[in-house]
Coordinates of C-alpha atoms in Angstrom, one line a residue:
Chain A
X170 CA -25.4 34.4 22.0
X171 CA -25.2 32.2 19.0
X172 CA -29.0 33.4 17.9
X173 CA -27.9 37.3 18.2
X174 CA -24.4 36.6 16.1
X175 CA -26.9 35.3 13.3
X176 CA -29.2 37.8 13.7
X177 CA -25.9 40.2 13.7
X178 CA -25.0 38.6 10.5
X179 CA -27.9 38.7 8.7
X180 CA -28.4 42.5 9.0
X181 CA -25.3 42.7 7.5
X182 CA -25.3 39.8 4.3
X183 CA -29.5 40.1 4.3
X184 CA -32.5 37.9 4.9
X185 CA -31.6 35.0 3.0
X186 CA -28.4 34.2 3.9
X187 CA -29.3 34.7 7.9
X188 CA -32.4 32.1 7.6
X189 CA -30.0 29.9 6.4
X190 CA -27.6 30.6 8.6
X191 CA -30.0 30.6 11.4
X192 CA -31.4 26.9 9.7
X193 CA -28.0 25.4 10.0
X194 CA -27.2 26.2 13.5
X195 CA -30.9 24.7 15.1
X196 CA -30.9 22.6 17.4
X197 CA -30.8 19.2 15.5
X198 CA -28.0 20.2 13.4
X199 CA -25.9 21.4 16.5
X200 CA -27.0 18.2 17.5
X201 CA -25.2 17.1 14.0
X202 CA -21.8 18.7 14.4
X203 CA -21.8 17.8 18.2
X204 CA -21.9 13.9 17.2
X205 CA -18.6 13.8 15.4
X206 CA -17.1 13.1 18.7
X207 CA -18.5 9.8 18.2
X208 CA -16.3 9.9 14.7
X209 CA -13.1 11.2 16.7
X210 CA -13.6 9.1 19.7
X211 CA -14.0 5.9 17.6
X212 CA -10.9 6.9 15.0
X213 CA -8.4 7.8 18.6
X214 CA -9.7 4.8 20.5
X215 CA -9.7 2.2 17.6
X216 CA -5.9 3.2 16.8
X217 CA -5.1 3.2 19.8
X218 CA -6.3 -0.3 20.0
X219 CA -4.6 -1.2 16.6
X220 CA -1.2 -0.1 17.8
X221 CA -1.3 -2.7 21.3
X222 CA -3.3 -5.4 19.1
X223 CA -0.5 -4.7 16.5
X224 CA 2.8 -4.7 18.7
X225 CA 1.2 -8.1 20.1
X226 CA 0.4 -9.8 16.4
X227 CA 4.0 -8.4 15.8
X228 CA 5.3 -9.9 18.4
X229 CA 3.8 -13.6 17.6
X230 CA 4.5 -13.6 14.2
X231 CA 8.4 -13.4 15.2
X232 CA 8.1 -15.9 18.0
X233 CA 10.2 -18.7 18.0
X234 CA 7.1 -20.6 19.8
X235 CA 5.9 -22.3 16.6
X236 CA 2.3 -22.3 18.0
X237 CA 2.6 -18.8 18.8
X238 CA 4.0 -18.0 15.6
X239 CA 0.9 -19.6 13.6
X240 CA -1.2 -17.9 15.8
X241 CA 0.1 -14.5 14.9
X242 CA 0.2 -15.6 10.5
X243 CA -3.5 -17.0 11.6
X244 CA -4.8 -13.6 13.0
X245 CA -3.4 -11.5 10.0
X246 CA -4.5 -13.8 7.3
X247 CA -7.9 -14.1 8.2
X248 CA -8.3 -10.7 9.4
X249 CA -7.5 -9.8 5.5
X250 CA -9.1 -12.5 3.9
X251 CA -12.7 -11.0 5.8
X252 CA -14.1 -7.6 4.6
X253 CA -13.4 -5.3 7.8
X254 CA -17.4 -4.7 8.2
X255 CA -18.2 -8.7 8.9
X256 CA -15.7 -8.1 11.9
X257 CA -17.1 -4.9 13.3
X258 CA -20.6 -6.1 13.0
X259 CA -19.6 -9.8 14.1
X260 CA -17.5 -8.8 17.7
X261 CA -20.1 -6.8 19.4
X262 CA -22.7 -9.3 18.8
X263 CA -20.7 -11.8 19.8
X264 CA -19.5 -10.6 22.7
X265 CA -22.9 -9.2 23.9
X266 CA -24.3 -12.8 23.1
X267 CA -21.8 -14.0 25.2
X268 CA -22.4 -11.8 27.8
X269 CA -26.0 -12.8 27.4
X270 CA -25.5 -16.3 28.0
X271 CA -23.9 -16.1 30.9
X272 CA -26.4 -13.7 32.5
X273 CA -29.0 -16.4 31.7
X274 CA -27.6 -19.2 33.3
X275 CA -26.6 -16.6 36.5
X276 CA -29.7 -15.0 36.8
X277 CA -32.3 -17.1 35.1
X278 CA -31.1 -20.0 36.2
X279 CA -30.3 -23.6 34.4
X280 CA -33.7 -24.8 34.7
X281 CA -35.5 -21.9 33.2
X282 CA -32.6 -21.7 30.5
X283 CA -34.0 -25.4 29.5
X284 CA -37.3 -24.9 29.5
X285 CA -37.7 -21.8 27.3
X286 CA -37.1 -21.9 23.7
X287 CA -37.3 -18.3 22.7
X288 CA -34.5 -15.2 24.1
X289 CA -34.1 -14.5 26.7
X290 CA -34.7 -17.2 29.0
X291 CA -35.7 -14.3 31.5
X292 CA -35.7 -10.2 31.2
X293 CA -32.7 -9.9 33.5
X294 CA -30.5 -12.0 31.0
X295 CA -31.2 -9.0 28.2
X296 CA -28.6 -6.6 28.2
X297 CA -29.2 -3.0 27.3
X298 CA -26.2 -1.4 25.8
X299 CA -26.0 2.6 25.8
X300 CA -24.1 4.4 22.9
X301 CA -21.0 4.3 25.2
X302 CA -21.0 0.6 25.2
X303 CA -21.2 0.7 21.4
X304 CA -18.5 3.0 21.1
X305 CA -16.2 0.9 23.1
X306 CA -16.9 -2.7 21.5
X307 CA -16.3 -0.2 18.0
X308 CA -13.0 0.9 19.1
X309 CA -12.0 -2.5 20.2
X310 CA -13.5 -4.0 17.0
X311 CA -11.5 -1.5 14.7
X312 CA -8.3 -2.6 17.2
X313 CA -8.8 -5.8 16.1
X314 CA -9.3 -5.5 12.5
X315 CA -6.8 -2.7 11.8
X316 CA -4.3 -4.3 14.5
X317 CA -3.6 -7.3 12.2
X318 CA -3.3 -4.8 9.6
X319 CA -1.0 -2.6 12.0
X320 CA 1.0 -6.0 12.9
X321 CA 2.1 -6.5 9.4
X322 CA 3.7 -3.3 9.4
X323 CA 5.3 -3.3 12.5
X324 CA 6.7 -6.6 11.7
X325 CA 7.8 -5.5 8.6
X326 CA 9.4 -2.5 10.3
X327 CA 10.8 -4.3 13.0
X328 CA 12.6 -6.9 10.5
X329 CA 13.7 -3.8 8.9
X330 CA 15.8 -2.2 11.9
X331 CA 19.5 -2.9 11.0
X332 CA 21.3 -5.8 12.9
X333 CA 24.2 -4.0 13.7
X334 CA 22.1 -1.6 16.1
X335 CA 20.7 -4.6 18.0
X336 CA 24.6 -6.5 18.4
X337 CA 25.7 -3.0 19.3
X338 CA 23.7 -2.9 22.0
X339 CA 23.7 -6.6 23.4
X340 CA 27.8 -5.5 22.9
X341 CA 27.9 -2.9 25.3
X342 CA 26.0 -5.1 27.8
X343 CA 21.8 -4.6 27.4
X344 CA 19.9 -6.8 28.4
X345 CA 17.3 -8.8 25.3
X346 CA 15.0 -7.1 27.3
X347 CA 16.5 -3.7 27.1
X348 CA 17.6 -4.4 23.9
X349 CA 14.0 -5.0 22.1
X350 CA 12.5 -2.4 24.0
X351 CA 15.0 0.5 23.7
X352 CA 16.7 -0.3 20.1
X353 CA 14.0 -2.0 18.0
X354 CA 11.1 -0.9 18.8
X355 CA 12.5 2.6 19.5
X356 CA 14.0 2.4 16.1
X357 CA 11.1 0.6 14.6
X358 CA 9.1 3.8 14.3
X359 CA 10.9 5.6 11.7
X360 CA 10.2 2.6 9.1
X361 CA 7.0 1.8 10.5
X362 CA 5.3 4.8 10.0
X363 CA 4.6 5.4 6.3
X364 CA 2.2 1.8 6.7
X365 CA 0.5 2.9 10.4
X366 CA -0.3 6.1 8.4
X367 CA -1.9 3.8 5.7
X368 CA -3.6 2.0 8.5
X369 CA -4.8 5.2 9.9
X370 CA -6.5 6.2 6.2
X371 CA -8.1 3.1 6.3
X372 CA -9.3 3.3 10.0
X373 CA -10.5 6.4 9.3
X374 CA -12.5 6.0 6.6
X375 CA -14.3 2.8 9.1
X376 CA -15.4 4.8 11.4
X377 CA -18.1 5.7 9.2
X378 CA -19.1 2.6 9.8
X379 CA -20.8 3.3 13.3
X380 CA -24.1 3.7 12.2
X381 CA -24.7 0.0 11.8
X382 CA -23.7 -0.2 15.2
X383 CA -26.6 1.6 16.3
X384 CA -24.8 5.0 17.0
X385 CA -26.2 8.6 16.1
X386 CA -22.8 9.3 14.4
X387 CA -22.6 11.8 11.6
X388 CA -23.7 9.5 9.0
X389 CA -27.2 8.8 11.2
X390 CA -27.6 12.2 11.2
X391 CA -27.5 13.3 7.8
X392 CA -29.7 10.9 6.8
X393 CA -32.2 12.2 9.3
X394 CA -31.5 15.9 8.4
X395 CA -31.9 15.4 5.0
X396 CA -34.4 13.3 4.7
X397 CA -37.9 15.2 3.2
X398 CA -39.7 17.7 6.0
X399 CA -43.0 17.6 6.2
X400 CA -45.1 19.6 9.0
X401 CA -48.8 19.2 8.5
X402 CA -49.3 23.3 10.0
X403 CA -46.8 24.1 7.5
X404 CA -46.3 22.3 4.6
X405 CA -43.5 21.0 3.0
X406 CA -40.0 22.8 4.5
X407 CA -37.5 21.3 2.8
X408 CA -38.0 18.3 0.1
X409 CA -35.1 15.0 -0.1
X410 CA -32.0 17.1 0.7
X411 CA -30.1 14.0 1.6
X412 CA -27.7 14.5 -1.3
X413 CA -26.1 17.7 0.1
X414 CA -25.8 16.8 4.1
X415 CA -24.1 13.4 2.0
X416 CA -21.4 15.3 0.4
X417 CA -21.0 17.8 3.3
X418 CA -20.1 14.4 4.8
X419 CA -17.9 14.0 1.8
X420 CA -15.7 16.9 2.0
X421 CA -15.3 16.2 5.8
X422 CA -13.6 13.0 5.5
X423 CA -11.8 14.4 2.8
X424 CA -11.0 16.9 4.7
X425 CA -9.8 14.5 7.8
X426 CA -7.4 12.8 5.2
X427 CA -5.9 15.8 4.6
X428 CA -5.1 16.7 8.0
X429 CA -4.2 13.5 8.7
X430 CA -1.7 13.6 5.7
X431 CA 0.1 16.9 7.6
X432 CA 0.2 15.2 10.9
X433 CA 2.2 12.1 9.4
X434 CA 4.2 14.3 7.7
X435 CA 5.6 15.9 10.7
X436 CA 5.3 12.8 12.7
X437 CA 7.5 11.1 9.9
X438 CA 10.3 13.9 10.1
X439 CA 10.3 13.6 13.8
X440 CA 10.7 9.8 14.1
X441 CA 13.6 9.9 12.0
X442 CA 15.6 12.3 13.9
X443 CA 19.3 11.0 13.9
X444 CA 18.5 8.1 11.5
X445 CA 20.5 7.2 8.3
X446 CA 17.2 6.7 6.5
X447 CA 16.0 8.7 3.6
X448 CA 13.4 11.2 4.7
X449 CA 15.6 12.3 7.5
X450 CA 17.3 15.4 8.3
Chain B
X12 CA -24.8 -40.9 7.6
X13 CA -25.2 -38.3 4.5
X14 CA -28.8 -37.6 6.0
X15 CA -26.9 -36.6 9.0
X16 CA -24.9 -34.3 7.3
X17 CA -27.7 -32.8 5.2
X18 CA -29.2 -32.0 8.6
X19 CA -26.3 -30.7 10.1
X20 CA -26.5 -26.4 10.8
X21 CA -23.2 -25.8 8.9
X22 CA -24.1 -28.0 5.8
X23 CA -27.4 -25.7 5.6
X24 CA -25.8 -22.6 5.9
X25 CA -23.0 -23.5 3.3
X26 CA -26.0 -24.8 0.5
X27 CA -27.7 -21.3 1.6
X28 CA -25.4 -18.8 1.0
X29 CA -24.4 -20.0 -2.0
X30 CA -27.0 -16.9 -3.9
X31 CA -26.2 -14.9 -1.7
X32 CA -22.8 -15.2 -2.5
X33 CA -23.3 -15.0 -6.4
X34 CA -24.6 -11.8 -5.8
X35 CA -21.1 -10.1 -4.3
X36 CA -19.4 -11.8 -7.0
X37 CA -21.9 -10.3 -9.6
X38 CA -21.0 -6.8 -8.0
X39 CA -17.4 -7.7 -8.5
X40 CA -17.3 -9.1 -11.7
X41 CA -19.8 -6.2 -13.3
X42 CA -17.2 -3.6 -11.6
X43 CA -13.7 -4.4 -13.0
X44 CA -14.3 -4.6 -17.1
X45 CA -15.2 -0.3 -16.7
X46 CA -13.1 -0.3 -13.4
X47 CA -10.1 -1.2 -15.1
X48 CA -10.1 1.0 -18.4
X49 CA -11.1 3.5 -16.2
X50 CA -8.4 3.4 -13.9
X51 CA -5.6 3.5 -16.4
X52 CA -7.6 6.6 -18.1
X53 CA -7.1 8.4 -15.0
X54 CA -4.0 7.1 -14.5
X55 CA -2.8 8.3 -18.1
X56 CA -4.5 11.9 -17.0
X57 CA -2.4 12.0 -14.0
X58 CA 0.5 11.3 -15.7
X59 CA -0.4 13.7 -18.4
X60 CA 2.0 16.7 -18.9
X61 CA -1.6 18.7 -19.7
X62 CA -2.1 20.8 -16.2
X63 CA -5.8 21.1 -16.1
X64 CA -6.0 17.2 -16.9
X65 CA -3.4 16.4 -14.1
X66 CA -4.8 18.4 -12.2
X67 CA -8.8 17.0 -12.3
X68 CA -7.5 13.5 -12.5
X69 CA -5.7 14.2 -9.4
X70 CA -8.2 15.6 -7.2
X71 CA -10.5 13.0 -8.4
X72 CA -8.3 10.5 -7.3
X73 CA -7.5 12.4 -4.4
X74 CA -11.2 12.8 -2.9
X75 CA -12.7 9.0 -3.9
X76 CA -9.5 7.8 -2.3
X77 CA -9.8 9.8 0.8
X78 CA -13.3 9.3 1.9
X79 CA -15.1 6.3 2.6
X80 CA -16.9 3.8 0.3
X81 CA -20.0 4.0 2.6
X82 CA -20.1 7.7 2.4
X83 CA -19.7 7.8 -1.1
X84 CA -23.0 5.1 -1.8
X85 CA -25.4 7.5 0.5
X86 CA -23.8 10.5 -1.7
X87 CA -24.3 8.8 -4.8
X88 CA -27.8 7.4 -4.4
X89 CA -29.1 10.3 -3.3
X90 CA -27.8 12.6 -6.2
X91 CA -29.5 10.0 -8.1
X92 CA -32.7 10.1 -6.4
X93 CA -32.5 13.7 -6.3
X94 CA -32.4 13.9 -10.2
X95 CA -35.1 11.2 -10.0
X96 CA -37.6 13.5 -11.1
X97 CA -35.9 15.9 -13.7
X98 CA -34.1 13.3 -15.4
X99 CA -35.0 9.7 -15.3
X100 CA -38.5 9.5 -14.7
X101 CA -39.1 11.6 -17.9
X102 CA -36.2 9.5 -19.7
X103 CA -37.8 6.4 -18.6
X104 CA -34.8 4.8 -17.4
X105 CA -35.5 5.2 -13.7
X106 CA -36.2 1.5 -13.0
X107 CA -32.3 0.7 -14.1
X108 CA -30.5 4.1 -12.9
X109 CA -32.0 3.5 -9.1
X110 CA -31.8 -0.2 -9.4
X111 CA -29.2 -1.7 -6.8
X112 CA -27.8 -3.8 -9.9
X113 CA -27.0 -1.1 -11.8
X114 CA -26.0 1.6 -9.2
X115 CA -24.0 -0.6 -6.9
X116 CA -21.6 -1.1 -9.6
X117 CA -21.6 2.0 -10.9
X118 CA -20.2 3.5 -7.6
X119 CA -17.8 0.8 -6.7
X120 CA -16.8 1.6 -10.3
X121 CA -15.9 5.1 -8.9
X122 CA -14.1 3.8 -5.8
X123 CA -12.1 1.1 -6.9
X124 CA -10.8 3.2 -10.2
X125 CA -9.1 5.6 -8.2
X126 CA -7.5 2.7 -6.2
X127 CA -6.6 1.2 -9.1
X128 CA -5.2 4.5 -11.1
X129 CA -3.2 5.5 -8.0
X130 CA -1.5 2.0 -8.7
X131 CA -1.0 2.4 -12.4
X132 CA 0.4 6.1 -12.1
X133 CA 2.7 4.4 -9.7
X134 CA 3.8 2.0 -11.9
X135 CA 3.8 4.1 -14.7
X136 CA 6.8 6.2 -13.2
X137 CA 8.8 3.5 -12.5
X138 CA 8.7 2.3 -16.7
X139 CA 11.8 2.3 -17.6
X140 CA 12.8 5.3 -19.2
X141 CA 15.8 4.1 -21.9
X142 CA 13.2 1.8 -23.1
X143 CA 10.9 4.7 -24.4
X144 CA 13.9 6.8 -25.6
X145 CA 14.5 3.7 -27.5
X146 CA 11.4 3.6 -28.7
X147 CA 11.1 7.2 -29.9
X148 CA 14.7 6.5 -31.1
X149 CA 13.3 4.2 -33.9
X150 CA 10.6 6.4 -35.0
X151 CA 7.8 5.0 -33.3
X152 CA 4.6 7.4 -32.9
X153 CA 3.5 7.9 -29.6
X154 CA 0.7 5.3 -29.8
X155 CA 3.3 3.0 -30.6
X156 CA 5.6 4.0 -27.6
X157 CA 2.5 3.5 -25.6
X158 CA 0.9 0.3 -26.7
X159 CA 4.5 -1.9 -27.3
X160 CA 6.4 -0.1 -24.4
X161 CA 4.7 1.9 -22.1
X162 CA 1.7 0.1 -21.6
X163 CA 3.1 -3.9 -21.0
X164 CA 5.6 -2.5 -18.5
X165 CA 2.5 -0.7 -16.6
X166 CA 0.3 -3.5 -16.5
X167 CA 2.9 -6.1 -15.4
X168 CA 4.5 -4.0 -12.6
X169 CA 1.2 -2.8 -11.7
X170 CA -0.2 -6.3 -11.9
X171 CA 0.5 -7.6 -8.5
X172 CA -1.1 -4.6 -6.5
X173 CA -4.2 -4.9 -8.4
X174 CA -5.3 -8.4 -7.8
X175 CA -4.7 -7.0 -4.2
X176 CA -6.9 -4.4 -5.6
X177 CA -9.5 -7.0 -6.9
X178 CA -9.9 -8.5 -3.0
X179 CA -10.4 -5.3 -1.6
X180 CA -13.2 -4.6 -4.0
X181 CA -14.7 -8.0 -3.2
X182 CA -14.5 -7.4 0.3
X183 CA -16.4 -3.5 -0.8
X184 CA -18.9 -5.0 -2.3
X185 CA -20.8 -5.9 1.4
X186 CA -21.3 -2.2 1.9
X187 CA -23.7 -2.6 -1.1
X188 CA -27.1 -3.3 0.5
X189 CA -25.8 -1.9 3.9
X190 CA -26.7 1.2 1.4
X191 CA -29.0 0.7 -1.2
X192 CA -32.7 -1.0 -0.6
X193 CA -33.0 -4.7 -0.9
X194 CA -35.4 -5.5 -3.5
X195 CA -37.0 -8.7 -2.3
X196 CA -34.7 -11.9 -2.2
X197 CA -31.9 -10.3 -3.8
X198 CA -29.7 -10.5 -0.8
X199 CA -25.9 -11.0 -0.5
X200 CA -23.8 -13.0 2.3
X201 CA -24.1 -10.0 5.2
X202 CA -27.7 -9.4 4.0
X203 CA -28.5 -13.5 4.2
X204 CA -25.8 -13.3 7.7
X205 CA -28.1 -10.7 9.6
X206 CA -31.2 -12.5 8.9
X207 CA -30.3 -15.5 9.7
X208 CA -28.3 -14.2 13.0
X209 CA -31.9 -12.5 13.9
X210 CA -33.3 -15.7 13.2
X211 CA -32.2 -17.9 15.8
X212 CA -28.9 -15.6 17.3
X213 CA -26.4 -17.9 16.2
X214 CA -23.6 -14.9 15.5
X215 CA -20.7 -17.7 14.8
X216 CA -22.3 -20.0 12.5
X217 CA -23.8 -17.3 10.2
X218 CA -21.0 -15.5 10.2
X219 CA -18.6 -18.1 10.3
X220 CA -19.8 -19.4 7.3
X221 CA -19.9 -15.7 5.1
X222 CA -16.5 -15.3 6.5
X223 CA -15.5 -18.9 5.4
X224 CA -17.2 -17.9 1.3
X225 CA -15.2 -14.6 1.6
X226 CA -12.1 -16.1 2.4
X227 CA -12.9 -19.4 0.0
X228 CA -13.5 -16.5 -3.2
X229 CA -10.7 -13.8 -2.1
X230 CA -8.0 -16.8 -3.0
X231 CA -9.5 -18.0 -5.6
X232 CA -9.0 -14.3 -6.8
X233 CA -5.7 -14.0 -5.7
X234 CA -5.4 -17.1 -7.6
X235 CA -6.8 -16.3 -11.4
X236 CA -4.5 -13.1 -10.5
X237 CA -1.4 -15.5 -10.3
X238 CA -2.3 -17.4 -13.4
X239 CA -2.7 -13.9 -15.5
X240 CA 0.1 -12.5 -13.8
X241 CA 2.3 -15.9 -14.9
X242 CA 0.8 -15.0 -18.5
X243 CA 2.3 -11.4 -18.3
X244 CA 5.8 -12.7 -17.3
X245 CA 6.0 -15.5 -19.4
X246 CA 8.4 -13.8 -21.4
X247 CA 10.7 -13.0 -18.9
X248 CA 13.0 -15.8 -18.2
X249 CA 15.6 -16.4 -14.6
X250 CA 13.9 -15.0 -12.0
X251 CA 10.2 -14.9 -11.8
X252 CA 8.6 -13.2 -9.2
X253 CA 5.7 -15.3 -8.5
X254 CA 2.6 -14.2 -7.0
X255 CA 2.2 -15.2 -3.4
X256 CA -0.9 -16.9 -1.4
X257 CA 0.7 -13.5 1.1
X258 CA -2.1 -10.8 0.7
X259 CA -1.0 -7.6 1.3
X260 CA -2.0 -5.4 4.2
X261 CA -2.5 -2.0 2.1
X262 CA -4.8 -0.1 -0.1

């Protein structure tokens, strides 16, 4: 199908532009455009993620538990006082050292464990991880880092959700339950957005990250496209053309911010339905 | 009992990453002195009631803001390499272009000046705009406006955000030689972290301790910031706003 569309095409535009055409749609690059799922899964998932890890650093940093409350400051502070790619890199190898470990001691079993200097103890205490596995501890990784980002926000927006709402409604007989649920964090949204779309940017932008979490994402990819081809029956069919599949790259994450710029937009106007805030109708 | 603590894992790793460590601050340091002028340039061109300006400053600041650092050190190192051949070789100067020294500056010089000039046109609308009248009231050229009016009430409201600015950049420059070839021992902390976590898979002491110099170095930033921004508001008297130990959250 897609081979006799290019060969369609380049009856009509000529010869050069259908070997290019027909270049760009091989099997490796399909292979190319088919690996930004990694991107999207990673971008969903991890903000996803950030939101819960958010809502619960949001909700310890207003907890009258004083231990609970320097629990939620000590999360956000350190999480911004650490560049974000130390904690990507830092909680899948700890957590599959972890894992690790405890396979040794199940599997290999104390003894052996003390006897062996070198890792692992045995082969059934190394753990394989797939791309999947990857992909999770990324998404949970970019929760964590983004969340403490995301919990500043929603505590900020949650601070911000007038008073009078809140006695209103413990007034007319909610419950604190009811009345945190339904009222602040209902009305939370409208002034937490413009930050989660801030936090989304930056999150974003991470995800390009993957590739030093061993996963054939886009960034992988390009460099492997690009890179100088050399086949000894044919000679030399392409030299370094790293720099364009790079700024293809470029423009699509450039490209993502601008979509994601829309989608806020509308988001924005939609949260703030009915609410004496400026930027609603 | 100091032989003990010379021995001790943590003590080692705190005496070795000190070079490692200079080397982040090195990209830091080398990136704000052009980041800076920079920035307000493109600020200034943003600002500037010249459309085709606007509009390139703009889109500049537009496209280094929305894509990521990483991305942008692949794309630039490869352009570079690419005109390798045509350019530098036969110029000579390909041993300092391609070197990580020079280029990893240069493109955090890129990245954090749009940051930064998004910041300044920001502040830049919110100058005060009686002042200026008053300013071209007395007569003053527009150099004048600029430098005695314009430009101190930029800097100081900008002031704030940018040492938040400067951490982020710090915190950049570990995407360096995540990028860029290592040229023998010139490593930085997540370079000297990695090794050392291959080494003997210790992932919370190695990385406990780069975390503990990137935290150490980001206050002491935020904290040279305070003492310049005290500088810029000395001048002001009642209510100072004073610089908080409270990062912000956003770039």
């Amino acid at each position: 199908m897609l081979e006799f569309l290019i060969a369609q095409i380049g009856q009509w535009l000529g010869e050069d532009i259908g070997a290019s055409l027909a270049y760009i749609s091989n099997g490796k690059h399909l292979a190319w455009y088919a690996s930004v799922r990694y991107t999207l899964i990673a971008a969903v998932g991890g903000a996803t993620c950030a939101v819960l890890f958010g809502l619960l650093g949001a909700a310890l940093k207003q907890s009258s538990f004083l231990p609970f409350k320097w629990l939620g400051d000590f999360y956000t502070t350190i999480v911004r006082g650490v560049p974000d790619v130390l904690f990507i890199l830092f909680f899948p190898l700890a957590f599959e050292k972890g894992v690790e470990y405890i396979l040794a001691y199940v599997k290999c079993g104390a003894e052996n464990v003390a006897a062996t200097t070198g890792w692992p103890p045995c082969d059934a205490a190394q753990w394989y991880l797939s791309t999947g596995d990857y992909l999770v501890m990324a998404c949970v990784s970019l929760g964590i880092v983004y969340g403490a980002f995301a919990a500043n926000v929603i505590h900020g927006a949650m601070m911000a959700v007038s008073r009078g709402q809140l006695e209103a409604a413990s007034a007319y007989g909610f419950t604190p339950r009811q009345v945190f649920w339904r009222f602040k964090v209902r009305q939370m949204w409208a002034y937490a957005l413009p930050g989660l779309s801030n936090v989304w940017m930056l999150l974003l932008k991470a995800t390009s990250l993957l590739s030093l979490l061993q996963i054939a994402d886009i960034v992988q990819w390009a460099g492997r496209l690009g890179a100088a081809n050399y086949f000894p029956r044919v000679g030399l069919v392409h030299p370094d053309w790293r720099w364009k599949y790079y700024l293809v790259l470029f423009l699509f994450f450039i490209l993502m911010t601008m979509i994601s710029e829309r989608f806020f937009e509308a988001l924005q106007r939609r949260a703030s339905r009915g609410m004496a805030i400026t930027g609603s109708n | 009992m100091f032989e003990s603590l010379h021995q001790s894992a943590f003590i080692q790793d705190v005496i070795i990453f000190a070079k490692p460590a200079l080397f982040n601050l090195y990209f830091a340091l080398a990136s704000i002195p052009a980041g800076f002028p920079f920035a307000v340039l493109l600020a200034l061109g943003k600002a500037s009631p010249n459309k085709w300006l606007a509009l390139l400053s703009r889109g500049y600041i537009y496209a280094f803001r929305g894509s990521p650092l990483f991305i942008q050190f692949f794309m630039c190192y490869s352009i570079m390499l690419a005109m390798n051949q045509s350019l530098w070789k036969p110029w000579g100067i390909d041993h300092i272009v391609l070197h990580p020294l020079f280029l990893g500056p240069f493109v955090l010089v890129l990245n954090t000046s749009a940051y930064a000039a998004e910041l300044f046109y920001g502040a830049l609308k919110t100058v005060p705009k009686g002042e200026v009248e008053a300013a071209q009231a007395y007569g003053m050229s527009r150099w004048n406006v600029f430098r005695s009016v314009t430009w101190p009430h930029m800097l100081r409201l900008a002031w704030p955000a940018y040492s938040n600015e400067m951490v982020f950049l710090f915190h950049a420059t570990t995407l360096v030689y995540f990028t860029l070839p290592v040229i023998n021992e010139q490593k930085d902390l997540m370079n000297k972290a990695t090794d050392l976590f291959e080494r003997d898979y210790n992932v919370f002491l190695h990385f406990g301790v780069a975390a503990l110099y990137f935290l150490l170095i980001s206050i002491l930033i935020f904290w040279v910031a305070g003492l310049i921004q005290k500088h810029l508001n000395s001048h002001i008297t009642g209510d100072k706003v004073r610089l908080s130990f409270k990062p912000r959250y956003l770039r």
